mmCIF file of C-alpha atoms in Angstrom:
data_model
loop_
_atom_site.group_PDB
_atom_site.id
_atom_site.type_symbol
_atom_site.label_atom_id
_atom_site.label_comp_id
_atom_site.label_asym_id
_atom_site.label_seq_id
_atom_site.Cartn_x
_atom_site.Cartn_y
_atom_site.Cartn_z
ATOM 1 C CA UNK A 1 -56.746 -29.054 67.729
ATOM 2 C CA UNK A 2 -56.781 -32.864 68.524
ATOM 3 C CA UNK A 3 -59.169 -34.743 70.638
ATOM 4 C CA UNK A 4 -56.160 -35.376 72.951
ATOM 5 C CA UNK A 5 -55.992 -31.756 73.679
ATOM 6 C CA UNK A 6 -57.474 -30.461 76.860
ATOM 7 C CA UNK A 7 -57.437 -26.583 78.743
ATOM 8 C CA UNK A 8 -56.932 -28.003 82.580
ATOM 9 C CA UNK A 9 -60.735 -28.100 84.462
ATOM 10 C CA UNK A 10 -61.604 -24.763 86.212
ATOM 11 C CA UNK A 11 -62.293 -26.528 89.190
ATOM 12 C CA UNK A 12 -58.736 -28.081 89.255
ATOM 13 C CA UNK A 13 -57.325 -24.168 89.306
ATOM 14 C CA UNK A 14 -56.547 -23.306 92.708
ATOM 15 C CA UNK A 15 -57.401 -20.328 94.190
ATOM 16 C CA UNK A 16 -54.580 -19.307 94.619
ATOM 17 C CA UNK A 17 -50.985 -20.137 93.777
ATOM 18 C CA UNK A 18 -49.853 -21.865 96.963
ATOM 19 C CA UNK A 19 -52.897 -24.342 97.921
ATOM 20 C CA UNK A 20 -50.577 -27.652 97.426
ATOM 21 C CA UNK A 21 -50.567 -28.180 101.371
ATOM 22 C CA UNK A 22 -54.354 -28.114 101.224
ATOM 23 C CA UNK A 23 -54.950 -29.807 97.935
ATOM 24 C CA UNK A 24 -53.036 -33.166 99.602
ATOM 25 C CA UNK A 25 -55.499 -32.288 102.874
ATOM 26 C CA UNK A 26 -58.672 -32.225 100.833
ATOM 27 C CA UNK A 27 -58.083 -35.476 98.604
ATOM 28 C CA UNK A 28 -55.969 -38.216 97.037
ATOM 29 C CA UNK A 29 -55.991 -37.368 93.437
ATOM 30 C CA UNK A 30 -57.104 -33.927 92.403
ATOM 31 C CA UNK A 31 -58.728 -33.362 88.894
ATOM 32 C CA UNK A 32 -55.704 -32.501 87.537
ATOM 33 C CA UNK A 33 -53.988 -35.587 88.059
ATOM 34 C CA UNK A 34 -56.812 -37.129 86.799
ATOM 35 C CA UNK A 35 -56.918 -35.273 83.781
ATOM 36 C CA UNK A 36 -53.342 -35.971 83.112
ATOM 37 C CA UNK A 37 -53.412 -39.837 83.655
ATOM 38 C CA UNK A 38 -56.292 -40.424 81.383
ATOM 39 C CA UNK A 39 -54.543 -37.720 78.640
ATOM 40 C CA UNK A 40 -51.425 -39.716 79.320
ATOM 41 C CA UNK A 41 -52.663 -43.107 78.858
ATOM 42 C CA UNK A 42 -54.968 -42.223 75.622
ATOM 43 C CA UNK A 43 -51.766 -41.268 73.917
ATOM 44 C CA UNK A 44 -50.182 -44.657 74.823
ATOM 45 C CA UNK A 45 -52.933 -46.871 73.948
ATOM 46 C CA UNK A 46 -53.605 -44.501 70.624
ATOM 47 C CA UNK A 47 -49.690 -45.483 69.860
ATOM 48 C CA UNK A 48 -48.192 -41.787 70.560
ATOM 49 C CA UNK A 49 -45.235 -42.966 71.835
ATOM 50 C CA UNK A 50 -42.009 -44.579 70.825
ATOM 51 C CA UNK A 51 -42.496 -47.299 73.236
ATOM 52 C CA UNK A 52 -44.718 -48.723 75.466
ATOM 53 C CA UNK A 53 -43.627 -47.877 78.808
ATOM 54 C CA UNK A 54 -41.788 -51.213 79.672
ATOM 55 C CA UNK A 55 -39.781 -51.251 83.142
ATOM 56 C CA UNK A 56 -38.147 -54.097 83.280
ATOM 57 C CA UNK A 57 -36.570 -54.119 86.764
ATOM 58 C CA UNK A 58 -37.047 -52.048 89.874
ATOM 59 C CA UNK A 59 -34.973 -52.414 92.735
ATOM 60 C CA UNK A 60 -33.598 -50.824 96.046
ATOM 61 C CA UNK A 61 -29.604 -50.134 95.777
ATOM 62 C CA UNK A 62 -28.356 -51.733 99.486
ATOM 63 C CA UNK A 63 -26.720 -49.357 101.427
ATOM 64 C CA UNK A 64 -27.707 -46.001 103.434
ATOM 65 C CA UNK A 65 -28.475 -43.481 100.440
ATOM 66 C CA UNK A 66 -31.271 -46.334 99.792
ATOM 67 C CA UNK A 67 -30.904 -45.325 95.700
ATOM 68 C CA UNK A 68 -33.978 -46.950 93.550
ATOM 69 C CA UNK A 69 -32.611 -48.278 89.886
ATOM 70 C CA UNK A 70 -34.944 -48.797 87.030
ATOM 71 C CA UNK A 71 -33.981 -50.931 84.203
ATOM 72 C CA UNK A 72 -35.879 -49.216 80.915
ATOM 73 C CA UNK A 73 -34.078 -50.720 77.676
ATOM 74 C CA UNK A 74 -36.289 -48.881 76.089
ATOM 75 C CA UNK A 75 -34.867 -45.583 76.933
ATOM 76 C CA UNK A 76 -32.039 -46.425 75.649
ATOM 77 C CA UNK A 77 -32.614 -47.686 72.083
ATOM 78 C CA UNK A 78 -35.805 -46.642 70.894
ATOM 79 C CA UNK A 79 -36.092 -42.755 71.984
ATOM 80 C CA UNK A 80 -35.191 -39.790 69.610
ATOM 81 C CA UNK A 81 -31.674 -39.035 69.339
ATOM 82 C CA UNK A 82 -30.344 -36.289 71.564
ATOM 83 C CA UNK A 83 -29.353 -33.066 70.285
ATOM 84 C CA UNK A 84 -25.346 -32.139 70.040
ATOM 85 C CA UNK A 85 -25.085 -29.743 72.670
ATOM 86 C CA UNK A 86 -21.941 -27.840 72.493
ATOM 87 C CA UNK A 87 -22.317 -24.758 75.145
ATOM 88 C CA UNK A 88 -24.202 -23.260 77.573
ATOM 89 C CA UNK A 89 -25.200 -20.310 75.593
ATOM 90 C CA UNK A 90 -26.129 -22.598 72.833
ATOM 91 C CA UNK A 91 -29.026 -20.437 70.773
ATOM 92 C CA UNK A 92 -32.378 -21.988 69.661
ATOM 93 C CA UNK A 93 -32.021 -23.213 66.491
ATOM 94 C CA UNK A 94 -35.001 -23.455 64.265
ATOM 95 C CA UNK A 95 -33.454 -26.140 62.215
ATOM 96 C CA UNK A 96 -32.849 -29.065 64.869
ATOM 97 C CA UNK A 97 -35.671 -31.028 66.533
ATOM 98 C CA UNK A 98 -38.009 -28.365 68.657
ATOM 99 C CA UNK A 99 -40.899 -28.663 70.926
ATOM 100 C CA UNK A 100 -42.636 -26.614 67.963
ATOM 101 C CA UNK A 101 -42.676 -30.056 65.254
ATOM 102 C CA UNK A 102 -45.141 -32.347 68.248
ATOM 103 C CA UNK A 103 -48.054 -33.574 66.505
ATOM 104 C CA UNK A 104 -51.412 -32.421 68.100
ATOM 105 C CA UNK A 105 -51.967 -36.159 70.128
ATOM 106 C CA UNK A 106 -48.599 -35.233 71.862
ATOM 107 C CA UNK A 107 -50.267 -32.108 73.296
ATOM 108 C CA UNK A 108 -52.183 -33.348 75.995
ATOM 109 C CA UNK A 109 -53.248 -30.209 78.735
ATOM 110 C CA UNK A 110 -53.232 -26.097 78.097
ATOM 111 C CA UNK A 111 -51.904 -24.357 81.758
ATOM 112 C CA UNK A 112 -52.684 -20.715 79.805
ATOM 113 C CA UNK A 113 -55.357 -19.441 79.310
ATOM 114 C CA UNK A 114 -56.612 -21.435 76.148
ATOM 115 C CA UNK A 115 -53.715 -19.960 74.259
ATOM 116 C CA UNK A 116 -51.320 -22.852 74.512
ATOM 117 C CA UNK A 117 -48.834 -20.670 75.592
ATOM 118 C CA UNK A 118 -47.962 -23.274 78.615
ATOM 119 C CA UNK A 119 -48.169 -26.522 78.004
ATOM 120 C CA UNK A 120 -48.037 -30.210 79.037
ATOM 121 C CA UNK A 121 -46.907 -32.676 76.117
ATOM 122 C CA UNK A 122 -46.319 -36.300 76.710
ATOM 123 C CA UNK A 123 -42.751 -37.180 76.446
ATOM 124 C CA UNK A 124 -42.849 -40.027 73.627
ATOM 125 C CA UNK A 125 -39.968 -41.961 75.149
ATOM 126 C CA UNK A 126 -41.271 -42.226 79.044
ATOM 127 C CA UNK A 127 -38.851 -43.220 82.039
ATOM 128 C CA UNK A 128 -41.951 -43.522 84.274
ATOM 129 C CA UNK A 129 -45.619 -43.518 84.782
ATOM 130 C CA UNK A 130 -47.078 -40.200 82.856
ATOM 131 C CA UNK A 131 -43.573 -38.707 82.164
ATOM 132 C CA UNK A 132 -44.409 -35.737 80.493
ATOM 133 C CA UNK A 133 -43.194 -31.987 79.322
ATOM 134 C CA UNK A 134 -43.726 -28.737 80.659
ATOM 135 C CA UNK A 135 -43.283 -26.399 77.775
ATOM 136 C CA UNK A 136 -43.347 -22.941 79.090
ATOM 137 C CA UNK A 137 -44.106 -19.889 76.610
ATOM 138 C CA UNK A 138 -43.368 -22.373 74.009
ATOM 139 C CA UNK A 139 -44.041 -20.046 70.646
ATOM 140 C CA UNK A 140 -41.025 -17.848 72.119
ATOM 141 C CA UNK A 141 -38.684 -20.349 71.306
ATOM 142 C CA UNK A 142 -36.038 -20.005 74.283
ATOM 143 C CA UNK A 143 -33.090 -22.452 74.806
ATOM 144 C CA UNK A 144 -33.441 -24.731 77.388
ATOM 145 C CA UNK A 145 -32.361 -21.740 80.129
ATOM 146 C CA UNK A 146 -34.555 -21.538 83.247
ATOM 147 C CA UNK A 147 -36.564 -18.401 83.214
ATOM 148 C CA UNK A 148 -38.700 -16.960 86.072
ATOM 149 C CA UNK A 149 -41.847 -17.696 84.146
ATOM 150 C CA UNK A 150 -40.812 -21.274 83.890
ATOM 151 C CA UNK A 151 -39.893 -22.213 87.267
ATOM 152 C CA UNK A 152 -43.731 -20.425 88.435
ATOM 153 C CA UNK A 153 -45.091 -22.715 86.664
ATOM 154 C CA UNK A 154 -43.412 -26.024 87.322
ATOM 155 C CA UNK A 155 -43.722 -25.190 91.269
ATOM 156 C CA UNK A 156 -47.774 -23.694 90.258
ATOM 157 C CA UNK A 157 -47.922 -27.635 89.445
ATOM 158 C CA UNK A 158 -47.477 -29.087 92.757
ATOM 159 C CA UNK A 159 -50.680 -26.544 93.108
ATOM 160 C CA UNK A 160 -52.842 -28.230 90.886
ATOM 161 C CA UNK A 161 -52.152 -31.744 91.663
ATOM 162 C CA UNK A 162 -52.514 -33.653 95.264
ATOM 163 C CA UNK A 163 -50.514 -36.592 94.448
ATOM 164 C CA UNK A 164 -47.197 -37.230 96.859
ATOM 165 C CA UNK A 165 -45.460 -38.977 94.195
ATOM 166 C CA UNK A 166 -44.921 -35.947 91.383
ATOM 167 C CA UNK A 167 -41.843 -35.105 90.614
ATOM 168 C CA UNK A 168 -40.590 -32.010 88.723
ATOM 169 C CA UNK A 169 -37.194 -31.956 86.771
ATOM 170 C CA UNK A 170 -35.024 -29.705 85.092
ATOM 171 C CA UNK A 171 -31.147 -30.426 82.906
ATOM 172 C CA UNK A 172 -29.295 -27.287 81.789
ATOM 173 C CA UNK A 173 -27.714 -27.180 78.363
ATOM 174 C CA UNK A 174 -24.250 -29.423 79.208
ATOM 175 C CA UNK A 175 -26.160 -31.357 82.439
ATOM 176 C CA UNK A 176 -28.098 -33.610 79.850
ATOM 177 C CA UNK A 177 -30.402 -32.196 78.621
ATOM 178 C CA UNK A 178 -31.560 -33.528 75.207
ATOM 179 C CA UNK A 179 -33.062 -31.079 73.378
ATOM 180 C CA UNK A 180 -32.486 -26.864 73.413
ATOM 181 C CA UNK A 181 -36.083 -25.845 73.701
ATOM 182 C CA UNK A 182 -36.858 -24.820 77.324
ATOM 183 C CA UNK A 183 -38.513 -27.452 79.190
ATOM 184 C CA UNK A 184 -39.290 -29.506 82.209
ATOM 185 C CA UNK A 185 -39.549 -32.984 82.768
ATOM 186 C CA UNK A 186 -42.996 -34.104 85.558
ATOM 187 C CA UNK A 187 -43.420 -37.491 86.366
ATOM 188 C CA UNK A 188 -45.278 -39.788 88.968
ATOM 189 C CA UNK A 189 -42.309 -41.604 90.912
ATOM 190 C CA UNK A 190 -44.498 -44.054 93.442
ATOM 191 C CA UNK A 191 -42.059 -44.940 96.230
ATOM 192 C CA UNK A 192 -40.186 -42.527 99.063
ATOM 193 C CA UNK A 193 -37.005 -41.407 98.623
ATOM 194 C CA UNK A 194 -34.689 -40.171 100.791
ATOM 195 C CA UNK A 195 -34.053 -36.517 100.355
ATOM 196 C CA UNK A 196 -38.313 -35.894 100.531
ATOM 197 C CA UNK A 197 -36.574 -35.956 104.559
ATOM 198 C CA UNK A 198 -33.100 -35.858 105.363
ATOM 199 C CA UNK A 199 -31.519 -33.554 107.227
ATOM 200 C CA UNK A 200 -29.806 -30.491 105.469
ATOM 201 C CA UNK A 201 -27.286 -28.057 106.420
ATOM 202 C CA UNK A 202 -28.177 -24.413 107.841
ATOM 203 C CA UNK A 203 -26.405 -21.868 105.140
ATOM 204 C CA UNK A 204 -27.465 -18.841 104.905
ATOM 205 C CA UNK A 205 -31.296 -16.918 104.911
ATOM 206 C CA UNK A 206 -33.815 -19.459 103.574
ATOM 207 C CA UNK A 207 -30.958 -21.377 101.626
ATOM 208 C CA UNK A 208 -29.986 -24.673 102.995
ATOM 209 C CA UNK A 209 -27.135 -27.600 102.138
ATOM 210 C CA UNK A 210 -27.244 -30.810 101.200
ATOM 211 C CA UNK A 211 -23.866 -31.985 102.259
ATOM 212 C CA UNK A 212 -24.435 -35.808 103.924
ATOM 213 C CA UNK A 213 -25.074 -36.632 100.623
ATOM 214 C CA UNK A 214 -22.636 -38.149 97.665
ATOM 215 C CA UNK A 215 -24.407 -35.023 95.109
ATOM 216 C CA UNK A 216 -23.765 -31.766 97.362
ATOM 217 C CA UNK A 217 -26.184 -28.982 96.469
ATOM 218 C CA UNK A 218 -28.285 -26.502 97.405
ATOM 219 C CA UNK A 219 -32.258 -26.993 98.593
ATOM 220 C CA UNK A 220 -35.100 -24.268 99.531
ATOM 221 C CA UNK A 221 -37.910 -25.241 101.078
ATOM 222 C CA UNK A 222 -41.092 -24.177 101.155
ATOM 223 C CA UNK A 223 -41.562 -24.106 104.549
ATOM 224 C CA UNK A 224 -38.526 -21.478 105.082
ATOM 225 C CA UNK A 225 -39.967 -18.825 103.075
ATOM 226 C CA UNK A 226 -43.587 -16.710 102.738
ATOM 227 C CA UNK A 227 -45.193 -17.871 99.676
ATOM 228 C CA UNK A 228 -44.415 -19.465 96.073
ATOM 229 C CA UNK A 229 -43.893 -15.744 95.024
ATOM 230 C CA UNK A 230 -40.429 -15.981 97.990
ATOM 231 C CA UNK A 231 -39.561 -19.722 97.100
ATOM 232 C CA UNK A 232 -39.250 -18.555 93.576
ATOM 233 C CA UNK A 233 -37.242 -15.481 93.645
ATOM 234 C CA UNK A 234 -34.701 -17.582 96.133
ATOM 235 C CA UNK A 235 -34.778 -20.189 93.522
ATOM 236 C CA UNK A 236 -34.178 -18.590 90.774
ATOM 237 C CA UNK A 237 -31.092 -16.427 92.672
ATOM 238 C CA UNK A 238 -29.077 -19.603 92.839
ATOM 239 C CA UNK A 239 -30.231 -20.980 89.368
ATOM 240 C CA UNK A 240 -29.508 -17.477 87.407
ATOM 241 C CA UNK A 241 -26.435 -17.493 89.219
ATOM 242 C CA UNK A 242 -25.476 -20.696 87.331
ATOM 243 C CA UNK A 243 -26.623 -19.797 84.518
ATOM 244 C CA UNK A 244 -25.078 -16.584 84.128
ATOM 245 C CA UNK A 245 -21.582 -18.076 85.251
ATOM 246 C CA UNK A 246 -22.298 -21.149 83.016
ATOM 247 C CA UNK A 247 -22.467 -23.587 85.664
ATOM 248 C CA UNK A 248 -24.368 -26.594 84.116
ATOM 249 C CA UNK A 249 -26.778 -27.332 86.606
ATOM 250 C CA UNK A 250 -29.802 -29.758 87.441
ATOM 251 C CA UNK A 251 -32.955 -29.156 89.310
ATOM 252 C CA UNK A 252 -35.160 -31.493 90.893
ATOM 253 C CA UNK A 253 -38.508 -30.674 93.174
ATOM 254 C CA UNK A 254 -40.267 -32.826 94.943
ATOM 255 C CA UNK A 255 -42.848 -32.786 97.762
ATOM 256 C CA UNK A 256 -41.513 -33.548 101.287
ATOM 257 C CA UNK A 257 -41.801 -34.150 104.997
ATOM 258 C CA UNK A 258 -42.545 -30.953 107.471
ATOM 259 C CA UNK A 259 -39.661 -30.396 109.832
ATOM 260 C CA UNK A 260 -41.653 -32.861 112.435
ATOM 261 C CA UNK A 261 -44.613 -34.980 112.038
ATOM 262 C CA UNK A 262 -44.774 -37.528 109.241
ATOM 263 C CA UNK A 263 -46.946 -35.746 106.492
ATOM 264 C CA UNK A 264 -45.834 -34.159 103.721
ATOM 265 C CA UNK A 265 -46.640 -30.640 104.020
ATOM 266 C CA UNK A 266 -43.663 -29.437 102.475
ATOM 267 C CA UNK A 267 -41.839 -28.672 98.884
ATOM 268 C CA UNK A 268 -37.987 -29.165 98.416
ATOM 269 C CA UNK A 269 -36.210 -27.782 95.237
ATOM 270 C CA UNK A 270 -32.778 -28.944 95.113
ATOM 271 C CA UNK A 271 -30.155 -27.575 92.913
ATOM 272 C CA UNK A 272 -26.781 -29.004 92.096
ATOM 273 C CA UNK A 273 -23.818 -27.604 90.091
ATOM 274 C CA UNK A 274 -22.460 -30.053 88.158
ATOM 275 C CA UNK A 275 -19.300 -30.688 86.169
ATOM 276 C CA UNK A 276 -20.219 -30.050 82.152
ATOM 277 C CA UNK A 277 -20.949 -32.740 79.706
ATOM 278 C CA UNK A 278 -20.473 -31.894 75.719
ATOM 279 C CA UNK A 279 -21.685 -33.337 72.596
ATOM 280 C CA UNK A 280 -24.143 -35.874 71.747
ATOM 281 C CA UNK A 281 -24.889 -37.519 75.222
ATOM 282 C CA UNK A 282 -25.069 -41.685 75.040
ATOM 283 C CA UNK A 283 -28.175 -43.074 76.197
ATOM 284 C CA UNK A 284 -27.266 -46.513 76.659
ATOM 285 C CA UNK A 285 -25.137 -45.794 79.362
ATOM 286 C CA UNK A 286 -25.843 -44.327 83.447
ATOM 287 C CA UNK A 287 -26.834 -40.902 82.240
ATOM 288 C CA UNK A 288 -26.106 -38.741 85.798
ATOM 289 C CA UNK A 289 -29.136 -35.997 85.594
ATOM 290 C CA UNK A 290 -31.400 -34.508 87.584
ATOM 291 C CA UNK A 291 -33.196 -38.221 88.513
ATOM 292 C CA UNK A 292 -30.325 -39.559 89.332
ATOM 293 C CA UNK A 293 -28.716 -36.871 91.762
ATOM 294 C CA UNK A 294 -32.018 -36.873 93.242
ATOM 295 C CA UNK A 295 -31.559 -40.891 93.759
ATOM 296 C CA UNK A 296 -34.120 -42.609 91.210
ATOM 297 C CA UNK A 297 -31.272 -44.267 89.197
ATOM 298 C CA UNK A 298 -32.141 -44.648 85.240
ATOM 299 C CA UNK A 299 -30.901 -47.536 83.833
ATOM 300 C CA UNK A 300 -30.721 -48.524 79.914
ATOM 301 C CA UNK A 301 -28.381 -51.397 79.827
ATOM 302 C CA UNK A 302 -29.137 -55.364 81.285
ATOM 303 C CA UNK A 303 -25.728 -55.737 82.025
ATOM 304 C CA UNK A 304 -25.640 -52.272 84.185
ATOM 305 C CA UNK A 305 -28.764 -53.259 86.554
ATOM 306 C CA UNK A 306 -27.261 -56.740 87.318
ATOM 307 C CA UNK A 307 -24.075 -55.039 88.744
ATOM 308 C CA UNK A 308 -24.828 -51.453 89.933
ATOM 309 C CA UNK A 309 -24.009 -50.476 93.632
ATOM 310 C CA UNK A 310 -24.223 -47.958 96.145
ATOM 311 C CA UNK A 311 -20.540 -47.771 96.368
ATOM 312 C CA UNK A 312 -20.394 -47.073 92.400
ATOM 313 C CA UNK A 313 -23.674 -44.539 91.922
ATOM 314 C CA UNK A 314 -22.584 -42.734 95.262
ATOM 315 C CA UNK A 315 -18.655 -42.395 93.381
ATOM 316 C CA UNK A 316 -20.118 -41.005 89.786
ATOM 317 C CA UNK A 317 -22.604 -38.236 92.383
ATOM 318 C CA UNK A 318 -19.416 -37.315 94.431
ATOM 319 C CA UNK A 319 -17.408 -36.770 90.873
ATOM 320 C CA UNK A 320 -19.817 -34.703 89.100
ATOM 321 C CA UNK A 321 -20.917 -32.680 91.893
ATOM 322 C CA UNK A 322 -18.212 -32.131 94.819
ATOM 323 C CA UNK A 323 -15.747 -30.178 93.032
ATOM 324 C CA UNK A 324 -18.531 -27.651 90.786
ATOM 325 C CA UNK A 325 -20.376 -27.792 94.508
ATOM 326 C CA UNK A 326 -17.146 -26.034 96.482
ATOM 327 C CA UNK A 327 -16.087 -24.080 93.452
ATOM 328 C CA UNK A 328 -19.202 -21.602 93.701
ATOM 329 C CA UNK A 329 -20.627 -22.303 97.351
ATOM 330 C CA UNK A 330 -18.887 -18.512 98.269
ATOM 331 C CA UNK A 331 -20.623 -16.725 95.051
ATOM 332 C CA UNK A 332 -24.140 -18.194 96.069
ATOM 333 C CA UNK A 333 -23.703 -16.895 99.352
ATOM 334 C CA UNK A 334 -22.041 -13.563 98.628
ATOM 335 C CA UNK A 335 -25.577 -13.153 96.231
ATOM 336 C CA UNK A 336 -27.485 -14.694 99.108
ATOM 337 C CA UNK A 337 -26.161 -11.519 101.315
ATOM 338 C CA UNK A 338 -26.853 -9.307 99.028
ATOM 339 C CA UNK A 339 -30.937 -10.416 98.536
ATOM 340 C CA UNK A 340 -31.369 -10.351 102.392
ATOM 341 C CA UNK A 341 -29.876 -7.093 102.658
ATOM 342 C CA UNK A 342 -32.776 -5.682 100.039
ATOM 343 C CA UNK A 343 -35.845 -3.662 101.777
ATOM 344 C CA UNK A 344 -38.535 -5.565 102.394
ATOM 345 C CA UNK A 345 -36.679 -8.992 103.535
#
């Protein structure tokens, strides 16, 4: 195995699976994050990557929903191209690029237990500071389709590291994402953004709304249920739900303000329905995923940063997510009334 290739410390291993409150409590940057920086930058200074991260332009959208743009032109012309995805039951398919081909330097951190079942690989064509991959149970082979497994770990994560700025982020097949190997994007994402606070809608049991917001969707909180065992069965409810009605769908989680007080002692994972999106996606162009119904606004093109607005990012969100958003809001909670009414809740 390469030199780049590291089993996380045992003393960045919490104790147990939902210490992420006390890990921000103890320190700044736990070993884990400091692990994955160093891993990270290795690769980029050993010439792993496409690029060399490169962002251009960073700016503040005026306007309430206070969107951040990036300019990357990167992104846009130098990364692999995306895979043709046709369906949401598209099948694995041995023949088309696979998180099985990465070279040993783009395996940078083992989650397992020295198995490399779970992994964290760089991702060679970065949007931000240490964008990498989770690659859950990776020698299985399994489309890019959450699993219960997967979503453990992304959330087990926010567990190892203490950093406010991570960011975990998942596309369904026909949401963008690029390649039908299951995955999750993680990222560092340095500046606040709006929905770490604002207000959602009661709905029903732990389940809120997002509704005063242009992408409508769905957000559980850590704070609203017992433990990461709860936050991921709810989670997965409302994702499974999507998947198994063939929703596309994109997931974003993200640490956040408690209910009062300004520290963030909390974990959001929002979920948004979202119209489909076939074929061979083009990444020159605003790509609307999981960053940018969350509000971090990817941008590949000069010409697109110069003119983008509030008015115009807040009009793609509303189109991609109102209608999908209304279309299953009574099957989420008809399932929703169905979990609460099982023993033990």
């Amino acid at each position: 195995m390469s030199q780049y290739f590291n089993t996380v410390p045992k003393n960045c291993i919490p104790e147990t699976s939902d210490n992420f409150v006390q890990n921000i409590k103890k320190c700044k940057e736990s070993n884990f994050d400091r692990v994955l920086k160093e891993k990270w930058e290795e690769a980029q200074t050993k010439g792993v990557f496409r690029y060399k991260l490169n962002i251009q332009g960073t700016k503040v959208l005026d306007g309430k929903y206070q969107f951040i743009a990036q300019l990357n032109t990167d992104r846009g012309y130098n990364r692999r191209s995306p895979e043709d995805i046709t369906s949401m039951t598209q099948f694995f398919n041995e023949k088309r690029f696979n998180f099985m081909q990465l070279t040993p330097a783009e395996q940078i951190m083992d989650l397992s237990n020295g198995d490399e079942e779970d992994i964290i690989a760089v991702n060679v064509s970065p949007i931000e500071y240490c964008h990498s991959l989770l690659l859950p149970q990776r020698y299985k082979r399994l489309p890019q389709v959450v699993t219960k497994h997967s979503l453990y770990k992304a959330i087990e994560i926010f567990s190892l590291s203490s950093s406010l700025y991570l960011r975990m982020t998942f596309n369904s097949l026909c949401a963008y994402a690029s390649v039908n190997h299951l995955h999750w994007h993680l990222y560092y994402f340095n500046y606040r953004m709006l929905l770490e606070y604002t207000d959602l809608e009661e709905y029903i049991g732990p389940v809120q709304i997002l509704r005063n917001y242009p992408a409508k969707g769905f957000c559980i909180k850590r704070s609203n249920v017992r433990d990461i065992d709860d936050l991921v069965v709810w989670a997965f409810l409302i994702i499974n739900y999507l998947q198994q009605t063939q929703i596309a769908h994109n997931v974003y989680i993200t640490r956040a303000k408690a209910d009062s007080g300004e520290e963030y002692k909390d974990l959001r994972i929002y979920i948004w329905a979202r119209k489909s999106t076939k074929g061979i996606k083009d990444t020159t162009i605003l790509v609307p995923a999981a960053c940018e119904l969350f509000g971090h606004i990817l941008v590949r093109a000069e010409e697109t940063y110069r003119n983008l607005s509030e008015e115009y990012v807040a009009h793609t969100l509303i189109d991609i997510t109102e209608e999908p958003f209304l279309l299953v809001l009574d099957g989420v909670r008809n399932l929703i009334q169905k979990q609460l009414m099982l023993p033990g809740l």
